Coordinates of C-alpha atoms and ligand atoms in Angstrom, one line a residue:
X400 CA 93.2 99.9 85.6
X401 CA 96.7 101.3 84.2
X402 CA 96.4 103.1 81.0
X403 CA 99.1 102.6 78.5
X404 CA 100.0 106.1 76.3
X405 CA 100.4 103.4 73.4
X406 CA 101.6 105.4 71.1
X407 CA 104.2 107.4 72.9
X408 CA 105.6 103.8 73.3
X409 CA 105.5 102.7 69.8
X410 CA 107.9 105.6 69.0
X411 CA 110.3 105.1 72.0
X412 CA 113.3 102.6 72.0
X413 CA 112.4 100.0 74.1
X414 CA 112.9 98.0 76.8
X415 CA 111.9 100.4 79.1
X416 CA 110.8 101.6 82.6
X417 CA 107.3 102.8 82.4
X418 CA 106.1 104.9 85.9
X419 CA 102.2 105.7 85.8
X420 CA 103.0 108.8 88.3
X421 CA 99.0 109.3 88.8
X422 CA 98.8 106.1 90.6
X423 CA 102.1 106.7 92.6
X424 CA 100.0 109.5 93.6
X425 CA 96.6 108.0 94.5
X426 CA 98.9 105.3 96.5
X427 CA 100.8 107.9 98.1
X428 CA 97.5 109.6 99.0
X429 CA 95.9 106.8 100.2
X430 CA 99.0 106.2 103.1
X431 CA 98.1 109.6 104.0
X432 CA 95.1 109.2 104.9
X433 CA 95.0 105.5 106.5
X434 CA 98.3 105.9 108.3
X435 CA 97.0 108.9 110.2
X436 CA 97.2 107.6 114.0
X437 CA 98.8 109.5 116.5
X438 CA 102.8 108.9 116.1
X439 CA 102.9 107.0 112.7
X440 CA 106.1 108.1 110.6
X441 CA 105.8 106.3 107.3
X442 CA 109.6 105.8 105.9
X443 CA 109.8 105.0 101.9
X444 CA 113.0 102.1 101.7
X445 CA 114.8 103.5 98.5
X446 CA 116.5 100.3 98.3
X447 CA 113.3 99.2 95.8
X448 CA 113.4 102.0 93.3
X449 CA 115.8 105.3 93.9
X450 CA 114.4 106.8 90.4
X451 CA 115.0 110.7 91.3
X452 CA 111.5 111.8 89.9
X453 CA 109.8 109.0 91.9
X454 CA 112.0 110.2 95.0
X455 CA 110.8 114.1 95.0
X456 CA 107.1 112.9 94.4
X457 CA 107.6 110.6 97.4
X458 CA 109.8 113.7 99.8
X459 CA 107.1 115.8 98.6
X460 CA 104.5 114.0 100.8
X461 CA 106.2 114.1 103.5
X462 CA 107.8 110.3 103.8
X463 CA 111.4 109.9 105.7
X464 CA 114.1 107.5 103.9
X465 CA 115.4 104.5 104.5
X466 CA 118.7 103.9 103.6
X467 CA 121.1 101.0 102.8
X468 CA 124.4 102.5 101.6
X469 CA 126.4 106.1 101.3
X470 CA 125.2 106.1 97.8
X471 CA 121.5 106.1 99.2
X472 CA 122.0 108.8 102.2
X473 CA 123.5 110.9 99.7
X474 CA 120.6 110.2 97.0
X475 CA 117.6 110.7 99.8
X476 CA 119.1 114.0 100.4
X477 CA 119.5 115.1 97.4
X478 CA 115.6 114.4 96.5
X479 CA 114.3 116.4 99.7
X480 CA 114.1 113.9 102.2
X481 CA 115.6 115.8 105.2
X482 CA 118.2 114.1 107.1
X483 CA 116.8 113.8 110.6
X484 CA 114.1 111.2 108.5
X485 CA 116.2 109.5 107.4
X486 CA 117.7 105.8 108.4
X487 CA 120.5 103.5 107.6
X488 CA 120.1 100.1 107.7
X489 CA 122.3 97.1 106.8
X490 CA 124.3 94.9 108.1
X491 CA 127.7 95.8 106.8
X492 CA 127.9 99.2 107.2
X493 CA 131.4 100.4 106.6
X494 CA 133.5 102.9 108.3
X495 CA 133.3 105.4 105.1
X496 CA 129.3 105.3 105.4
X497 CA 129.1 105.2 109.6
X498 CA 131.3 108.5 109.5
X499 CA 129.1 110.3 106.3
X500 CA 125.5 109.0 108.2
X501 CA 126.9 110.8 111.4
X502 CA 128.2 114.1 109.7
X503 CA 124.9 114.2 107.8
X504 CA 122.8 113.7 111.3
X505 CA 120.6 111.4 110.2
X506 CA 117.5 110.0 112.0
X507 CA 119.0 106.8 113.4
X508 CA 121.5 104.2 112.2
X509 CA 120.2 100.8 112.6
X510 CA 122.7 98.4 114.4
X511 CA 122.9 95.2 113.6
X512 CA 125.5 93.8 115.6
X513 CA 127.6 94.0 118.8
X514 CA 131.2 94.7 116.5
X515 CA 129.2 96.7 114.3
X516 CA 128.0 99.1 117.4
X517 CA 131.8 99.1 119.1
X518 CA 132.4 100.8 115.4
X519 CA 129.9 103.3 115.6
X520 CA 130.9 104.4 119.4
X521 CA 134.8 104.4 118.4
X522 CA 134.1 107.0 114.8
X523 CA 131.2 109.1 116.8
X524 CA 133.9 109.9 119.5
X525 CA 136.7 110.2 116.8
X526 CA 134.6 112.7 115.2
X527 CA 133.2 113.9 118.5
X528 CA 129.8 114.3 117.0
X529 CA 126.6 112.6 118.9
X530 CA 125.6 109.5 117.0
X531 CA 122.0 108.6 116.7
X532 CA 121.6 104.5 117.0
X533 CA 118.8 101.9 116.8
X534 CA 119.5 98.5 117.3
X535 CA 117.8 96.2 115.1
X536 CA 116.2 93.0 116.6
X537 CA 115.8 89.9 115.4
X538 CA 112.2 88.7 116.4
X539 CA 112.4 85.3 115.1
X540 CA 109.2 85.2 113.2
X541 CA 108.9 83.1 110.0
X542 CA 106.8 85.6 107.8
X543 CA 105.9 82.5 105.3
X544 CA 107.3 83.9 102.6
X545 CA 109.8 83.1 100.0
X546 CA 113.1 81.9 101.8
X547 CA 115.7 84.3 100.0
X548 CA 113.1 86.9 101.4
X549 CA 112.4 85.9 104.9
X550 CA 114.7 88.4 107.4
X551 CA 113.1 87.6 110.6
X552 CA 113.9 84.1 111.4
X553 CA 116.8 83.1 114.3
X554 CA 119.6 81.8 111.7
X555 CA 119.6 84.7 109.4
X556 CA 122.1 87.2 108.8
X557 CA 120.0 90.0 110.0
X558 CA 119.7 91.5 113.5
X559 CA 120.7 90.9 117.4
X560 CA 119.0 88.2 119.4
X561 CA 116.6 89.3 122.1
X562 CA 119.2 87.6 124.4
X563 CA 121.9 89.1 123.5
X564 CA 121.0 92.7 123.8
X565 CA 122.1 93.5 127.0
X566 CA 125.9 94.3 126.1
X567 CA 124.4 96.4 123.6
X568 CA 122.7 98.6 125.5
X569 CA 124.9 98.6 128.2
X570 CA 127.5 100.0 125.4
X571 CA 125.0 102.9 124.5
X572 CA 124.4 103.9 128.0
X573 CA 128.0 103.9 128.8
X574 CA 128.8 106.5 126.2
X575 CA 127.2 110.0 125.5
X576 CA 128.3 110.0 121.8
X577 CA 125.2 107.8 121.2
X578 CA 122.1 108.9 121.3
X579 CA 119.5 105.5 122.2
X580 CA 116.4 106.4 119.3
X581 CA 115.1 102.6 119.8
X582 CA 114.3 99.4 118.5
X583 CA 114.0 98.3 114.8
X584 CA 112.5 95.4 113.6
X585 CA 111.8 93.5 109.9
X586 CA 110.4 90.5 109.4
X587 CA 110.4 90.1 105.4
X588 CA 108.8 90.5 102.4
X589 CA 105.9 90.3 100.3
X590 CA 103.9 89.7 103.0
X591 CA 100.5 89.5 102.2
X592 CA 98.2 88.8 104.8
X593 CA 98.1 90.4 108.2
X594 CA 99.0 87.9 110.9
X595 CA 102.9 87.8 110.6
X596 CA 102.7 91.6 110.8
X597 CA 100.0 90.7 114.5
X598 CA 102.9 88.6 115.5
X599 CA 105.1 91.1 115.2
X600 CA 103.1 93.7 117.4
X601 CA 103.3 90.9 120.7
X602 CA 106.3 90.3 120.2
X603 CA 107.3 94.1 120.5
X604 CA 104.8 94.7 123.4
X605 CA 106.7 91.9 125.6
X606 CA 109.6 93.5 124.6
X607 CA 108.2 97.3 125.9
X608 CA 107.1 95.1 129.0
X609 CA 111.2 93.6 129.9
X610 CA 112.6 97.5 129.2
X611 CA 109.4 99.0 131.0
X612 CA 112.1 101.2 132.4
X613 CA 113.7 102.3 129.7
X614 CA 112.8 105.2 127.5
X615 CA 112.6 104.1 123.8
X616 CA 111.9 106.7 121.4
X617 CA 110.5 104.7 118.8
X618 CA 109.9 101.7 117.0
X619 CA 110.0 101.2 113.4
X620 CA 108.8 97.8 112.9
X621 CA 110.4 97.9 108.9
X622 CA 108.3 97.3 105.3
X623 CA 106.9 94.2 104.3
X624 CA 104.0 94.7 102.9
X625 CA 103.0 92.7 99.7
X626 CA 101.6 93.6 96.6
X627 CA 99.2 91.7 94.2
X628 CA 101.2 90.6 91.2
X629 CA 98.9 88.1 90.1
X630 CA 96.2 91.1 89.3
X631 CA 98.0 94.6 89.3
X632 CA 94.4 95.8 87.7
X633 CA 92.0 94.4 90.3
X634 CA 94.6 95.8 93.1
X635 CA 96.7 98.5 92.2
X636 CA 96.7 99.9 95.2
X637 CA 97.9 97.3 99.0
X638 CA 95.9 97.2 101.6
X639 CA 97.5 100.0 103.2
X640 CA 94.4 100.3 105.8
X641 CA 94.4 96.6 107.0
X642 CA 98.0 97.5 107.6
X643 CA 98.1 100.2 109.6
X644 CA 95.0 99.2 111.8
X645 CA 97.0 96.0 112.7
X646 CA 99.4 97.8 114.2
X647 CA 97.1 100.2 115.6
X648 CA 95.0 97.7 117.0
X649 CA 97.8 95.5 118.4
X650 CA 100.8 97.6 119.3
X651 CA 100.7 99.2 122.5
X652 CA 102.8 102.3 122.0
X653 CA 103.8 104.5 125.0
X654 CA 102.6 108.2 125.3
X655 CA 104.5 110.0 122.9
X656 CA 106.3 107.2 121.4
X657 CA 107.2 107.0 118.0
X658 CA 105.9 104.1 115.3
X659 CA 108.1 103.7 112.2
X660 CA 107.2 102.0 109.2
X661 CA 110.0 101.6 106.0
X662 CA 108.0 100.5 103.3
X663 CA 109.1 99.7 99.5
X664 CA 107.5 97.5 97.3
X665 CA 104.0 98.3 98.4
X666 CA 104.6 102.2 97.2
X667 CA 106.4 101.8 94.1
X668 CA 105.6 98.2 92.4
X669 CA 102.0 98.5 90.5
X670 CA 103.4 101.9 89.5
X671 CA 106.2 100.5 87.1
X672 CA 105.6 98.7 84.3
X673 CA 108.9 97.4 82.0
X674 CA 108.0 97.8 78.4
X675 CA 109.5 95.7 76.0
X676 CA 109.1 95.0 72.5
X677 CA 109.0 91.3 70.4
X678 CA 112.0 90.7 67.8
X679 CA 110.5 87.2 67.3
X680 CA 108.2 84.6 67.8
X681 CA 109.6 81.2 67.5
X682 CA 107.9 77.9 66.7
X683 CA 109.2 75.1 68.7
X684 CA 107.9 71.8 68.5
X685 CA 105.9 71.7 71.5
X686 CA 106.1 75.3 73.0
X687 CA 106.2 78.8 71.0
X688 CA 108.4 81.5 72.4
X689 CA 107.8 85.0 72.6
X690 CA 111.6 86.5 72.8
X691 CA 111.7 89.9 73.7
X692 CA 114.2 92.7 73.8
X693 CA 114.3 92.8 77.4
X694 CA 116.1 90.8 79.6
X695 CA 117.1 89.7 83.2
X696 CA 119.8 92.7 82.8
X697 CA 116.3 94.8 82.9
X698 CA 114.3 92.7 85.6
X699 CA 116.3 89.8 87.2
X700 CA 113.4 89.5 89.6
X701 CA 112.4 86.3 87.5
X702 CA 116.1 84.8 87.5
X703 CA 117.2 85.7 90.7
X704 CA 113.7 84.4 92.9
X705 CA 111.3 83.1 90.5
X706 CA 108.9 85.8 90.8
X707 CA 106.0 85.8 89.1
X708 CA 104.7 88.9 87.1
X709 CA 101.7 89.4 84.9
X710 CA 102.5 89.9 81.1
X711 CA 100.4 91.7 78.9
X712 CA 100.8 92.2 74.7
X713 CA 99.8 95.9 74.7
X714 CA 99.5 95.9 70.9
X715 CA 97.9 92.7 69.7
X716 CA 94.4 93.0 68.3
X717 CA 93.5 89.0 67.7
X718 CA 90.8 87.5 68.9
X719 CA 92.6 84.0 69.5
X720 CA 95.2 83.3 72.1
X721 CA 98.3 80.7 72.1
X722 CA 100.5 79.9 74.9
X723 CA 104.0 81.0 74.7
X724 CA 106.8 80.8 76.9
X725 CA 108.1 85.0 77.2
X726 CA 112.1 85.3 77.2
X727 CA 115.1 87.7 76.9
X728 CA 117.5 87.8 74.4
X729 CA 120.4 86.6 77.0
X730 CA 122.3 83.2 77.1
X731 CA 121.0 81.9 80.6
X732 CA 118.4 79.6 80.5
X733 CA 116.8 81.1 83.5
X734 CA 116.0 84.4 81.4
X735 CA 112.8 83.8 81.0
X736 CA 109.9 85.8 82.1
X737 CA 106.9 83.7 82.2
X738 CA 106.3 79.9 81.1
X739 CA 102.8 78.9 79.7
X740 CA 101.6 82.5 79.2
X741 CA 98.7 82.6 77.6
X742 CA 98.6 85.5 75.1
X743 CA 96.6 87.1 72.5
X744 CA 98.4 85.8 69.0
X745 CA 101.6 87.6 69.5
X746 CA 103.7 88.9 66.5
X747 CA 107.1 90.9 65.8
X748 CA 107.3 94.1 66.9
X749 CA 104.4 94.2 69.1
X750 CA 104.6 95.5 72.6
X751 CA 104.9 93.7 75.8
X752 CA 104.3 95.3 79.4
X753 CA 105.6 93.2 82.2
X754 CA 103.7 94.4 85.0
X755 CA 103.8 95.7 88.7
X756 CA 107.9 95.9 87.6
X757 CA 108.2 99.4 89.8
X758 CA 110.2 97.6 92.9
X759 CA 113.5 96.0 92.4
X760 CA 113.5 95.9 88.7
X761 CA 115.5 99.2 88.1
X762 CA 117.4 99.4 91.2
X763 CA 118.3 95.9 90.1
X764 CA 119.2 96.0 86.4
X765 CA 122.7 95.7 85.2
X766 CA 124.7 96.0 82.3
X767 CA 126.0 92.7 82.1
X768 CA 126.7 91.5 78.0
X769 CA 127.3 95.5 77.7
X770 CA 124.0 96.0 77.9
X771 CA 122.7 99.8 78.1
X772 CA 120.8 100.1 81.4
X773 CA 117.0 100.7 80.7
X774 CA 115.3 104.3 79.8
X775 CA 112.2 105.7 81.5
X776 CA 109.3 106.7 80.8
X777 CA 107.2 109.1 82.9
X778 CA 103.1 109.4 82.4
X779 CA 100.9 112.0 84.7
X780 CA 97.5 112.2 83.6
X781 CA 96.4 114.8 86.3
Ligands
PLP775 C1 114.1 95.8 102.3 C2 113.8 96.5 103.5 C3 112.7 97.3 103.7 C4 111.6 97.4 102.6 O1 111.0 96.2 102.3 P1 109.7 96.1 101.3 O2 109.4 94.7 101.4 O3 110.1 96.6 100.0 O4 108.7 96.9 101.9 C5 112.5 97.9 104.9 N1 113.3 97.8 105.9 C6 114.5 97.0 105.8 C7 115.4 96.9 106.9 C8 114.7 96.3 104.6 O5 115.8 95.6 104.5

């Protein structure tokens, strides 16, 4: 269980971003040791939280980067993840960001698209420097998740159709200022049961099968993995083993071939905790609300999916509980944190954790109302 340095927060301003490094640690440790089959390169997608202390702890054991933007290449290398580890994803790439990914000699530049690799060929021979290219397939698998987070099925946005491959690779072989590293999958998010992530692994082994002829460097079959945000305490840390022996057991790699995994939210959520404070509690006629300093400018994950995270009043020592709705201070009905909540009797000024907060809450926060973006807080107890 999380412990809270309560009274370092008392005397901060809040709201906050709260990063319990020891776990970060433990979590990181854990990957370590359960990902440690023959070929596994465990990638960390910055996209969920680019916090520069989290991203050294995170270099420092060893993880490769997966990138979305300039902004990120230039972050990941500047936190000691070394460029041949690290990838660009996405699937509007622009001209700007192709030519700094191929300068900086990263890993492999996930392609998303036929236009999108015609791009890549005409800068890499502009700049007459060897681009290294993945192309990113589609592999139609409904990962029975929430819609807005589902990448993998055939009418999204993301990646190239098994059929329609061929002019892509044709494209690769027919130029030697791209360097073929392989195939990239990802099928979605906050997954948390294994079969989606089985599915995957046949799906991928036909596909070895059709280009048996073909050398393919490696796979990186993307993140995905969920957390549990209903009990951060119970499970702080994913099931990071049942993970990796899925793939283990069901991917048939070739000798020497590479296994890539670019996972986010399971490394960095339980550790993050946004800390908030009460200005008021407010006596409706049927429901109380709990409004808080903190709002969707801090965590939109609430607003923007309906995500569910645990809320805990850090400070409160009463016995009796009430339910309250928990909101922010901002004028959009949908900033609200948490409907119902059942709470120990909550007053002004105490001090509200939302929980398993460290993926996409940062990254995400704005400033919108002129709105200072939220501090952090960093807590080692080793
Ligand atoms: C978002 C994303 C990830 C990380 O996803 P998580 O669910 O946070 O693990 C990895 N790869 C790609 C291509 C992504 O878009």
């Amino acid at each position: 269980m999380t412990e809270f340095p309560i009274s370092g927060f008392r005397e901060k301003e809040t709201p906050f971003y709260y990063y319990d490094i020891s776990l970060l640690k433990k979590t990181l440790d854990t990957i370590k040791r359960t990902s440690a089959y023959p070929g596994f390169k465990v990638h960390y997608a910055l996209k969920a939280n680019s916090n520069p202390e989290l991203l050294r702890i995170i270099s420092s054991y060893g993880l490769g980067a997966d990138t979305v933007s300039a902004g990120e290449i230039r972050t990941a290398v500047d936190t000691g993840f070394p460029a041949a580890k690290i990838a660009f994803a996405g699937v509007g790439k622009t001209d700007a960001e192709i030519e700094l990914a191929i300068k900086y000699g990263i890993g492999a530049m996930n392609v998303e698209s036929l236009p999108e690799l015609e791009n890549i060929r005409d800068i890499a021979c502009r700049l007459d420097i060897c681009a290294n290219v993945a192309i990113r397939v589609n592999p139609e698998i409904d990962a029975h998740t929430h819609h807005y987070i589902t990448t993998g099925l055939a009418e999204n946005k993301f990646g190239t159709l098994e059929c329609d491959l061929e002019p892509m690779l044709r494209i690769i072989k027919d130029c030697d200022r791209l360097n073929f590293t392989g195939f990239h999958f990802h099928i979605g998010s906050q997954i948390t049961t294994m079969e989606p992530f089985r599915i995957l692994c046949e799906r991928i082994n036909k596909l070895q099968e059709k280009y048996s002829d073909m050398e393919i460097p490696t796979l990186n079959v993307g993140g995905g993995l969920g957390i549990d945000y209903d009990d951060p305490d119970l499970n702080p840390i994913p099931d990071f083993k049942g993970y990796f022996d899925t793939f283990a057991r069901y991917l048939r790699l070739r000798p020497g071939q590479e296994l890539h995994f670019e996972l986010g939210r399971s490394i960095v959520a339980q550790c993050g905790s946004l800390i908030s404070r009460v200005l008021y509690v407010k006596e409706g006629h049927q429901k109380k609300f709990v409004i808080l300093d903190a709002g969707m400018t801090a965590l939109i994950r609430p607003a923007l999916y309906q995500a569910y995270h645990r809320i805990d009043n850090l400070t409160s020592e009463s016995d009796k509980k009430a339910e309250y709705d928990v909101v922010g201070p901002i004028c959009e009905s949908s900033d609200t944190f948490g409907e119902n909540i059942i709470l120990p009797l909550t007053h002004r000024g105490d001090i509200i954790a939302i929980r398993s907060a460290g993926a996409y809450g940062e990254t995400m926060a704005s400033t919108y109302n002129s709105r200072p973006l939220p501090q952090t807080m960093f807590f080692d107890n080793f």
